[in-house]
GROMACS .gro file of C-alpha atoms in nm:
model
  457
    1UNK     CA    1   9.375  13.899   6.606
    2UNK     CA    2   9.153  13.969   6.317
    3UNK     CA    3   9.028  13.621   6.248
    4UNK     CA    4   9.016  13.361   6.502
    5UNK     CA    5   8.639  13.368   6.535
    6UNK     CA    6   8.608  13.253   6.178
    7UNK     CA    7   8.665  12.889   6.095
    8UNK     CA    8   8.641  12.691   5.774
    9UNK     CA    9   8.272  12.544   5.739
   10UNK     CA   10   8.400  12.204   5.704
   11UNK     CA   11   8.539  12.218   6.056
   12UNK     CA   12   8.211  12.251   6.236
   13UNK     CA   13   7.908  12.236   6.029
   14UNK     CA   14   7.628  12.464   6.132
   15UNK     CA   15   7.334  12.263   6.272
   16UNK     CA   16   6.982  12.434   6.156
   17UNK     CA   17   7.135  12.604   5.881
   18UNK     CA   18   7.451  12.460   5.743
   19UNK     CA   19   7.584  12.762   5.558
   20UNK     CA   20   7.889  12.691   5.396
   21UNK     CA   21   7.838  12.331   5.246
   22UNK     CA   22   7.506  12.321   5.206
   23UNK     CA   23   7.468  12.435   4.875
   24UNK     CA   24   7.184  12.656   4.917
   25UNK     CA   25   7.362  12.934   4.770
   26UNK     CA   26   7.393  13.002   4.405
   27UNK     CA   27   7.694  12.820   4.216
   28UNK     CA   28   7.913  12.961   3.989
   29UNK     CA   29   7.963  12.764   3.628
   30UNK     CA   30   7.784  12.459   3.793
   31UNK     CA   31   8.070  12.411   4.027
   32UNK     CA   32   8.092  12.359   4.393
   33UNK     CA   33   7.935  12.605   4.608
   34UNK     CA   34   8.151  12.899   4.691
   35UNK     CA   35   8.379  12.848   4.995
   36UNK     CA   36   8.214  13.024   5.270
   37UNK     CA   37   8.346  13.046   5.628
   38UNK     CA   38   8.121  12.999   5.936
   39UNK     CA   39   8.129  13.285   6.211
   40UNK     CA   40   8.162  13.108   6.533
   41UNK     CA   41   8.014  13.378   6.737
   42UNK     CA   42   7.670  13.297   6.559
   43UNK     CA   43   7.730  12.920   6.702
   44UNK     CA   44   7.808  13.089   7.054
   45UNK     CA   45   7.498  13.264   7.052
   46UNK     CA   46   7.300  12.965   6.963
   47UNK     CA   47   7.456  12.775   7.210
   48UNK     CA   48   7.346  13.019   7.470
   49UNK     CA   49   6.976  12.992   7.314
   50UNK     CA   50   6.966  12.655   7.388
   51UNK     CA   51   7.115  12.650   7.710
   52UNK     CA   52   6.837  12.930   7.816
   53UNK     CA   53   6.559  12.745   7.639
   54UNK     CA   54   6.636  12.426   7.842
   55UNK     CA   55   6.657  12.621   8.174
   56UNK     CA   56   6.302  12.736   8.058
   57UNK     CA   57   6.196  12.418   8.009
   58UNK     CA   58   6.314  12.292   8.348
   59UNK     CA   59   6.135  12.593   8.489
   60UNK     CA   60   6.444  12.718   8.675
   61UNK     CA   61   6.289  13.072   8.707
   62UNK     CA   62   5.913  13.011   8.797
   63UNK     CA   63   5.879  13.329   9.024
   64UNK     CA   64   5.836  13.694   8.934
   65UNK     CA   65   5.962  13.875   8.635
   66UNK     CA   66   6.297  13.966   8.577
   67UNK     CA   67   6.389  14.302   8.777
   68UNK     CA   68   6.751  14.426   8.739
   69UNK     CA   69   6.722  14.547   9.103
   70UNK     CA   70   6.624  14.205   9.259
   71UNK     CA   71   6.881  13.918   9.203
   72UNK     CA   72   6.653  13.649   9.294
   73UNK     CA   73   6.467  13.713   8.976
   74UNK     CA   74   6.775  13.730   8.724
   75UNK     CA   75   6.701  13.355   8.608
   76UNK     CA   76   6.395  13.487   8.450
   77UNK     CA   77   6.590  13.586   8.193
   78UNK     CA   78   6.575  13.247   8.012
   79UNK     CA   79   6.201  13.261   7.978
   80UNK     CA   80   6.082  13.410   7.639
   81UNK     CA   81   6.437  13.577   7.572
   82UNK     CA   82   6.613  13.244   7.468
   83UNK     CA   83   6.325  13.157   7.198
   84UNK     CA   84   6.363  13.522   7.065
   85UNK     CA   85   6.745  13.473   7.006
   86UNK     CA   86   6.693  13.115   6.877
   87UNK     CA   87   6.465  13.270   6.599
   88UNK     CA   88   6.667  13.590   6.540
   89UNK     CA   89   6.978  13.351   6.485
   90UNK     CA   90   6.750  13.143   6.230
   91UNK     CA   91   6.745  13.445   6.011
   92UNK     CA   92   7.122  13.532   6.069
   93UNK     CA   93   7.187  13.186   5.967
   94UNK     CA   94   6.934  13.197   5.663
   95UNK     CA   95   7.111  13.503   5.540
   96UNK     CA   96   7.423  13.324   5.571
   97UNK     CA   97   7.383  13.033   5.382
   98UNK     CA   98   7.157  13.213   5.106
   99UNK     CA   99   7.407  13.504   5.064
  100UNK     CA  100   7.400  13.520   4.676
  101UNK     CA  101   7.014  13.468   4.639
  102UNK     CA  102   6.962  13.841   4.566
  103UNK     CA  103   7.200  13.805   4.254
  104UNK     CA  104   7.090  13.435   4.178
  105UNK     CA  105   6.950  13.336   3.834
  106UNK     CA  106   6.607  13.221   3.838
  107UNK     CA  107   6.729  12.851   3.797
  108UNK     CA  108   6.955  12.914   4.097
  109UNK     CA  109   6.689  13.079   4.291
  110UNK     CA  110   6.449  12.798   4.245
  111UNK     CA  111   6.721  12.569   4.391
  112UNK     CA  112   6.784  12.779   4.692
  113UNK     CA  113   6.380  12.769   4.757
  114UNK     CA  114   6.345  12.413   4.713
  115UNK     CA  115   6.645  12.340   4.973
  116UNK     CA  116   6.469  12.577   5.214
  117UNK     CA  117   6.150  12.413   5.178
  118UNK     CA  118   6.295  12.063   5.198
  119UNK     CA  119   6.474  12.159   5.536
  120UNK     CA  120   6.179  12.323   5.661
  121UNK     CA  121   5.980  12.037   5.618
  122UNK     CA  122   6.209  11.803   5.786
  123UNK     CA  123   6.255  12.042   6.088
  124UNK     CA  124   5.864  12.048   6.095
  125UNK     CA  125   5.842  11.662   6.107
  126UNK     CA  126   6.104  11.662   6.361
  127UNK     CA  127   5.891  11.919   6.612
  128UNK     CA  128   5.593  11.678   6.561
  129UNK     CA  129   5.813  11.407   6.671
  130UNK     CA  130   5.939  11.563   6.990
  131UNK     CA  131   5.564  11.670   7.015
  132UNK     CA  132   5.464  11.304   7.008
  133UNK     CA  133   5.728  11.217   7.298
  134UNK     CA  134   5.493  11.418   7.540
  135UNK     CA  135   5.758  11.601   7.711
  136UNK     CA  136   5.514  11.874   7.806
  137UNK     CA  137   5.724  12.164   7.665
  138UNK     CA  138   5.625  12.411   7.402
  139UNK     CA  139   5.791  12.261   7.117
  140UNK     CA  140   5.921  12.566   6.864
  141UNK     CA  141   6.044  12.322   6.593
  142UNK     CA  142   5.721  12.310   6.415
  143UNK     CA  143   5.703  12.695   6.393
  144UNK     CA  144   6.074  12.692   6.293
  145UNK     CA  145   5.985  12.465   5.992
  146UNK     CA  146   5.727  12.690   5.884
  147UNK     CA  147   5.962  12.981   5.911
  148UNK     CA  148   6.201  12.825   5.676
  149UNK     CA  149   5.914  12.743   5.428
  150UNK     CA  150   5.843  13.130   5.460
  151UNK     CA  151   6.201  13.208   5.400
  152UNK     CA  152   6.207  13.047   5.054
  153UNK     CA  153   5.990  13.357   4.956
  154UNK     CA  154   6.176  13.629   5.141
  155UNK     CA  155   6.588  13.539   5.083
  156UNK     CA  156   6.587  13.718   4.769
  157UNK     CA  157   6.407  14.038   4.877
  158UNK     CA  158   6.617  14.355   4.931
  159UNK     CA  159   6.699  14.469   5.267
  160UNK     CA  160   6.468  14.778   5.251
  161UNK     CA  161   6.208  14.561   5.209
  162UNK     CA  162   6.300  14.323   5.490
  163UNK     CA  163   6.315  14.621   5.730
  164UNK     CA  164   5.991  14.754   5.614
  165UNK     CA  165   5.816  14.391   5.643
  166UNK     CA  166   5.984  14.325   5.965
  167UNK     CA  167   5.890  14.678   6.122
  168UNK     CA  168   5.532  14.609   6.020
  169UNK     CA  169   5.511  14.254   6.157
  170UNK     CA  170   5.645  14.364   6.476
  171UNK     CA  171   5.438  14.678   6.530
  172UNK     CA  172   5.105  14.620   6.377
  173UNK     CA  173   5.099  14.241   6.391
  174UNK     CA  174   5.044  14.209   6.775
  175UNK     CA  175   4.753  14.443   6.819
  176UNK     CA  176   4.607  14.309   6.506
  177UNK     CA  177   4.594  13.973   6.620
  178UNK     CA  178   4.427  14.068   6.948
  179UNK     CA  179   4.171  14.258   6.748
  180UNK     CA  180   4.116  13.939   6.542
  181UNK     CA  181   4.068  13.741   6.850
  182UNK     CA  182   3.811  13.952   7.005
  183UNK     CA  183   3.617  14.008   6.672
  184UNK     CA  184   3.601  13.615   6.667
  185UNK     CA  185   3.531  13.491   7.009
  186UNK     CA  186   3.471  13.143   6.883
  187UNK     CA  187   3.764  13.086   6.677
  188UNK     CA  188   4.021  12.820   6.711
  189UNK     CA  189   4.148  12.513   6.552
  190UNK     CA  190   4.514  12.349   6.528
  191UNK     CA  191   4.633  12.567   6.210
  192UNK     CA  192   4.535  12.903   6.403
  193UNK     CA  193   4.705  12.779   6.722
  194UNK     CA  194   5.047  12.694   6.517
  195UNK     CA  195   5.078  12.995   6.325
  196UNK     CA  196   4.881  13.276   6.508
  197UNK     CA  197   4.741  13.240   6.875
  198UNK     CA  198   4.957  12.967   7.003
  199UNK     CA  199   5.274  13.010   7.220
  200UNK     CA  200   5.486  13.153   6.923
  201UNK     CA  201   5.263  13.362   6.691
  202UNK     CA  202   5.394  13.392   6.343
  203UNK     CA  203   5.371  13.770   6.359
  204UNK     CA  204   5.650  13.799   6.623
  205UNK     CA  205   5.881  13.520   6.482
  206UNK     CA  206   5.856  13.640   6.098
  207UNK     CA  207   5.945  13.988   6.241
  208UNK     CA  208   6.261  13.819   6.412
  209UNK     CA  209   6.329  13.610   6.097
  210UNK     CA  210   6.334  13.938   5.900
  211UNK     CA  211   6.546  14.122   6.150
  212UNK     CA  212   6.776  13.815   6.132
  213UNK     CA  213   6.799  13.823   5.757
  214UNK     CA  214   6.902  14.191   5.767
  215UNK     CA  215   7.176  14.130   6.045
  216UNK     CA  216   7.321  13.817   5.848
  217UNK     CA  217   7.370  14.059   5.542
  218UNK     CA  218   7.604  14.268   5.734
  219UNK     CA  219   7.969  14.214   5.763
  220UNK     CA  220   7.990  14.035   6.110
  221UNK     CA  221   8.383  13.977   6.099
  222UNK     CA  222   8.416  14.373   6.178
  223UNK     CA  223   8.439  14.485   6.543
  224UNK     CA  224   8.261  14.786   6.450
  225UNK     CA  225   7.927  14.578   6.355
  226UNK     CA  226   7.959  14.386   6.674
  227UNK     CA  227   8.007  14.689   6.903
  228UNK     CA  228   7.701  14.858   6.714
  229UNK     CA  229   7.500  14.570   6.757
  230UNK     CA  230   7.586  14.536   7.143
  231UNK     CA  231   7.517  14.920   7.201
  232UNK     CA  232   7.214  14.971   7.002
  233UNK     CA  233   7.061  14.635   7.097
  234UNK     CA  234   7.134  14.713   7.456
  235UNK     CA  235   6.979  15.053   7.437
  236UNK     CA  236   6.673  14.913   7.250
  237UNK     CA  237   6.648  14.650   7.504
  238UNK     CA  238   6.662  14.898   7.799
  239UNK     CA  239   6.402  15.146   7.653
  240UNK     CA  240   6.146  14.877   7.560
  241UNK     CA  241   6.144  14.717   7.906
  242UNK     CA  242   6.129  15.059   8.062
  243UNK     CA  243   5.864  15.172   7.849
  244UNK     CA  244   5.669  14.848   7.929
  245UNK     CA  245   5.712  14.875   8.321
  246UNK     CA  246   5.601  15.241   8.303
  247UNK     CA  247   5.293  15.190   8.091
  248UNK     CA  248   5.198  14.828   8.232
  249UNK     CA  249   4.949  14.893   8.514
  250UNK     CA  250   5.059  14.756   8.811
  251UNK     CA  251   4.899  14.402   8.933
  252UNK     CA  252   4.755  14.370   9.274
  253UNK     CA  253   4.923  14.119   9.486
  254UNK     CA  254   4.646  13.899   9.600
  255UNK     CA  255   4.836  13.690   9.828
  256UNK     CA  256   4.961  14.015  10.028
  257UNK     CA  257   4.596  14.127  10.080
  258UNK     CA  258   4.540  13.853  10.338
  259UNK     CA  259   4.593  13.951  10.702
  260UNK     CA  260   4.921  13.867  10.833
  261UNK     CA  261   4.752  13.666  11.111
  262UNK     CA  262   4.551  13.437  10.868
  263UNK     CA  263   4.246  13.449  11.113
  264UNK     CA  264   4.005  13.558  10.841
  265UNK     CA  265   4.064  13.256  10.606
  266UNK     CA  266   4.207  12.997  10.826
  267UNK     CA  267   4.482  12.919  10.540
  268UNK     CA  268   4.735  13.114  10.666
  269UNK     CA  269   4.906  13.405  10.527
  270UNK     CA  270   4.928  13.416  10.143
  271UNK     CA  271   4.797  13.059  10.138
  272UNK     CA  272   4.689  12.982   9.771
  273UNK     CA  273   4.626  13.376   9.747
  274UNK     CA  274   4.287  13.373   9.942
  275UNK     CA  275   4.143  13.679  10.119
  276UNK     CA  276   3.844  13.712  10.349
  277UNK     CA  277   3.505  13.735  10.168
  278UNK     CA  278   3.384  14.053  10.333
  279UNK     CA  279   3.693  14.202  10.124
  280UNK     CA  280   3.552  14.117   9.803
  281UNK     CA  281   3.284  14.300   9.598
  282UNK     CA  282   3.072  14.021   9.420
  283UNK     CA  283   2.797  14.241   9.324
  284UNK     CA  284   2.665  14.153   8.949
  285UNK     CA  285   2.854  13.823   8.975
  286UNK     CA  286   2.700  13.497   8.959
  287UNK     CA  287   2.835  13.281   9.246
  288UNK     CA  288   2.821  12.909   9.331
  289UNK     CA  289   2.930  12.699   9.642
  290UNK     CA  290   3.112  12.366   9.624
  291UNK     CA  291   3.288  12.200   9.901
  292UNK     CA  292   3.325  12.500  10.088
  293UNK     CA  293   3.483  12.698   9.798
  294UNK     CA  294   3.284  12.984   9.645
  295UNK     CA  295   3.335  13.075   9.278
  296UNK     CA  296   3.213  13.384   9.122
  297UNK     CA  297   3.167  13.480   8.743
  298UNK     CA  298   2.996  13.730   8.516
  299UNK     CA  299   2.676  13.583   8.402
  300UNK     CA  300   2.741  13.628   8.045
  301UNK     CA  301   2.996  13.340   8.120
  302UNK     CA  302   2.755  13.124   8.318
  303UNK     CA  303   2.776  12.841   8.058
  304UNK     CA  304   3.129  12.789   8.112
  305UNK     CA  305   3.077  12.711   8.481
  306UNK     CA  306   2.704  12.551   8.478
  307UNK     CA  307   2.573  12.233   8.392
  308UNK     CA  308   2.258  12.364   8.203
  309UNK     CA  309   2.460  12.621   8.004
  310UNK     CA  310   2.329  12.903   8.192
  311UNK     CA  311   2.096  13.010   7.910
  312UNK     CA  312   2.279  13.354   7.875
  313UNK     CA  313   2.558  13.265   7.605
  314UNK     CA  314   2.370  13.154   7.321
  315UNK     CA  315   2.094  13.435   7.355
  316UNK     CA  316   2.361  13.696   7.388
  317UNK     CA  317   2.418  13.913   7.068
  318UNK     CA  318   2.753  13.910   6.835
  319UNK     CA  319   2.785  14.272   6.932
  320UNK     CA  320   2.774  14.214   7.299
  321UNK     CA  321   2.985  13.930   7.309
  322UNK     CA  322   3.242  14.123   7.079
  323UNK     CA  323   3.191  14.427   7.344
  324UNK     CA  324   3.228  14.208   7.645
  325UNK     CA  325   3.580  14.121   7.513
  326UNK     CA  326   3.714  14.484   7.512
  327UNK     CA  327   3.875  14.482   7.187
  328UNK     CA  328   4.054  14.855   7.280
  329UNK     CA  329   4.195  14.714   7.599
  330UNK     CA  330   4.322  14.379   7.435
  331UNK     CA  331   4.482  14.567   7.159
  332UNK     CA  332   4.630  14.812   7.404
  333UNK     CA  333   4.772  14.510   7.611
  334UNK     CA  334   4.902  14.364   7.322
  335UNK     CA  335   5.120  14.681   7.235
  336UNK     CA  336   5.273  14.740   7.566
  337UNK     CA  337   5.316  14.391   7.714
  338UNK     CA  338   5.677  14.290   7.770
  339UNK     CA  339   5.595  13.955   7.954
  340UNK     CA  340   5.766  13.653   7.817
  341UNK     CA  341   5.598  13.492   7.537
  342UNK     CA  342   5.311  13.777   7.538
  343UNK     CA  343   5.369  13.863   7.190
  344UNK     CA  344   5.337  14.216   7.280
  345UNK     CA  345   5.502  14.483   7.063
  346UNK     CA  346   5.730  14.608   7.302
  347UNK     CA  347   5.846  14.247   7.430
  348UNK     CA  348   5.957  14.197   7.053
  349UNK     CA  349   6.128  14.522   7.044
  350UNK     CA  350   6.293  14.468   7.395
  351UNK     CA  351   6.369  14.128   7.381
  352UNK     CA  352   6.460  14.136   6.993
  353UNK     CA  353   6.728  14.400   7.118
  354UNK     CA  354   6.830  14.188   7.396
  355UNK     CA  355   6.894  13.933   7.148
  356UNK     CA  356   7.099  14.160   6.912
  357UNK     CA  357   7.303  14.275   7.185
  358UNK     CA  358   7.399  13.906   7.314
  359UNK     CA  359   7.483  13.836   6.941
  360UNK     CA  360   7.715  14.156   6.920
  361UNK     CA  361   7.875  14.015   7.260
  362UNK     CA  362   7.930  13.684   7.115
  363UNK     CA  363   8.096  13.810   6.808
  364UNK     CA  364   8.329  14.023   7.039
  365UNK     CA  365   8.420  13.737   7.270
  366UNK     CA  366   8.481  13.503   6.989
  367UNK     CA  367   8.727  13.738   6.825
  368UNK     CA  368   8.967  13.778   7.134
  369UNK     CA  369   8.855  13.459   7.341
  370UNK     CA  370   8.726  13.212   7.120
  371UNK     CA  371   8.918  12.917   7.315
  372UNK     CA  372   8.698  13.002   7.631
  373UNK     CA  373   8.378  12.949   7.456
  374UNK     CA  374   8.440  12.668   7.222
  375UNK     CA  375   8.201  12.415   7.377
  376UNK     CA  376   7.944  12.652   7.378
  377UNK     CA  377   8.005  12.707   6.995
  378UNK     CA  378   8.005  12.331   6.969
  379UNK     CA  379   7.691  12.309   7.123
  380UNK     CA  380   7.529  12.578   6.908
  381UNK     CA  381   7.651  12.418   6.596
  382UNK     CA  382   7.424  12.095   6.639
  383UNK     CA  383   7.094  12.273   6.779
  384UNK     CA  384   6.851  12.038   6.637
  385UNK     CA  385   7.005  11.743   6.787
  386UNK     CA  386   7.049  11.928   7.121
  387UNK     CA  387   6.698  12.028   7.128
  388UNK     CA  388   6.560  11.695   7.078
  389UNK     CA  389   6.806  11.575   7.355
  390UNK     CA  390   6.666  11.819   7.592
  391UNK     CA  391   6.337  11.728   7.522
  392UNK     CA  392   6.434  11.368   7.599
  393UNK     CA  393   6.594  11.484   7.946
  394UNK     CA  394   6.303  11.647   8.025
  395UNK     CA  395   6.059  11.352   7.971
  396UNK     CA  396   6.282  11.161   8.166
  397UNK     CA  397   6.237  11.393   8.454
  398UNK     CA  398   6.542  11.587   8.456
  399UNK     CA  399   6.409  11.866   8.689
  400UNK     CA  400   6.351  11.623   8.971
  401UNK     CA  401   6.677  11.438   8.961
  402UNK     CA  402   6.821  11.688   9.236
  403UNK     CA  403   6.617  11.928   9.488
  404UNK     CA  404   6.678  12.245   9.294
  405UNK     CA  405   6.615  12.221   8.910
  406UNK     CA  406   6.910  12.464   8.870
  407UNK     CA  407   7.152  12.211   8.942
  408UNK     CA  408   7.067  11.946   8.677
  409UNK     CA  409   7.008  12.251   8.419
  410UNK     CA  410   7.382  12.337   8.493
  411UNK     CA  411   7.504  12.005   8.499
  412UNK     CA  412   7.326  11.862   8.184
  413UNK     CA  413   7.416  12.178   8.001
  414UNK     CA  414   7.780  12.117   8.072
  415UNK     CA  415   7.751  11.749   7.959
  416UNK     CA  416   7.585  11.841   7.644
  417UNK     CA  417   7.817  12.089   7.561
  418UNK     CA  418   8.096  11.836   7.628
  419UNK     CA  419   7.937  11.577   7.413
  420UNK     CA  420   7.881  11.821   7.112
  421UNK     CA  421   8.240  11.944   7.124
  422UNK     CA  422   8.353  11.578   7.091
  423UNK     CA  423   8.094  11.498   6.843
  424UNK     CA  424   8.208  11.808   6.603
  425UNK     CA  425   8.548  11.747   6.615
  426UNK     CA  426   8.527  11.368   6.565
  427UNK     CA  427   8.199  11.335   6.328
  428UNK     CA  428   8.104  11.676   6.199
  429UNK     CA  429   7.741  11.732   6.186
  430UNK     CA  430   7.466  11.635   6.424
  431UNK     CA  431   7.253  11.334   6.325
  432UNK     CA  432   6.960  11.562   6.273
  433UNK     CA  433   7.165  11.820   6.101
  434UNK     CA  434   7.227  11.541   5.852
  435UNK     CA  435   6.888  11.458   5.813
  436UNK     CA  436   6.767  11.799   5.737
  437UNK     CA  437   7.055  11.853   5.496
  438UNK     CA  438   6.970  11.521   5.304
  439UNK     CA  439   6.596  11.659   5.319
  440UNK     CA  440   6.707  11.970   5.135
  441UNK     CA  441   6.907  11.806   4.889
  442UNK     CA  442   6.645  11.562   4.816
  443UNK     CA  443   6.407  11.845   4.761
  444UNK     CA  444   6.614  12.034   4.513
  445UNK     CA  445   6.741  11.693   4.375
  446UNK     CA  446   7.124  11.836   4.397
  447UNK     CA  447   7.238  11.512   4.576
  448UNK     CA  448   7.164  11.311   4.251
  449UNK     CA  449   7.298  11.595   4.036
  450UNK     CA  450   7.615  11.554   4.232
  451UNK     CA  451   7.654  11.175   4.222
  452UNK     CA  452   7.578  11.174   3.812
  453UNK     CA  453   7.849  11.447   3.789
  454UNK     CA  454   8.085  11.232   3.974
  455UNK     CA  455   8.013  10.941   3.762
  456UNK     CA  456   8.079  11.133   3.444
  457UNK     CA  457   8.413  11.247   3.555
   0.00000   0.00000   0.00000
């Protein structure tokens, strides 16, 4: 029972990071890559991340945030946590496929870096194509490609350096980004949206990349390692979410402020979250009426709501504009927020701990019941292809095929897992995984070198 969770790499190639046969690791004496065996538990965890992201994209949980005591909110577990697990596993896969980078010669390290850059560029382009589909999802692949390019400069670092860098990014990154955002009210641009102020800020995902690189250097075949990851990750997650709930001020439920009779607004109980006008303090605000709807806003933001520009924004000094953003409050929010995709410090710690615990659980399950999760492992072995198929299904309106989006989520996930199992057992790598492997070879010129060596023989 000591090795059923490990299989030869050729049996089921890894998708985004073909660890064993990618050639990203150093070669001894110019021969073939050292024979590494893939860890199925990592594929299972990646498969879970794919299933979770598909559920998030289908919006199977669009209600309140996850609350353990409220079963109706449990589906919210897919929001945010799935993509964080996906990013953590990127670092783990990179560590597995570049395991010899720390002891590589300069020439070997150069090839490793070139392969990572080639692979990252291919993933980035795939992400752009998915965005061109117009499926409406927040595509993670573009940033994923950036992470691979970033990894080219980090895979050789010592574990201690990675731990320090990851901790610094996770703890200092979110409040620093919040401060930059308040000090530069007019900043913007596609580059900033991609790496700093979008759905996936680089400070969060680079921290997860460092964590994954550290985890990938552990002996993931040992039961003790999996148990420690499960326990420690679970404790960090529980502590982070509990601390976030304790520190986050309760939000007023506007809808619940409506009279139960609905007589005040004429719209029924809780309709559109409206409350009677006499219960709202609008002193100091500028109000406009349009089609019976009253909109009130601070005078300094009048230019955003009026056709004449309001005359207040341009005349406001830089100091006043920054003060109106309330930098300390924004920085505090960036620290204590645990909401999905908030990028807060506590979200990184709590959801990151959750991801570590999930990986530890998957390592244990594949050790003792690998047969039960083979379809999920196959799905996790072709994540790029699986992700793009998800985007196509969402573009085709999969969420509306059945009355409840949970039903197509479950049905289509099972179908994709079955298809992935058949594909990996008969063909091997997924089509997009082959593309990224080719891009890595082309960047490092390893494919040409291999063909030339065969001809000489």
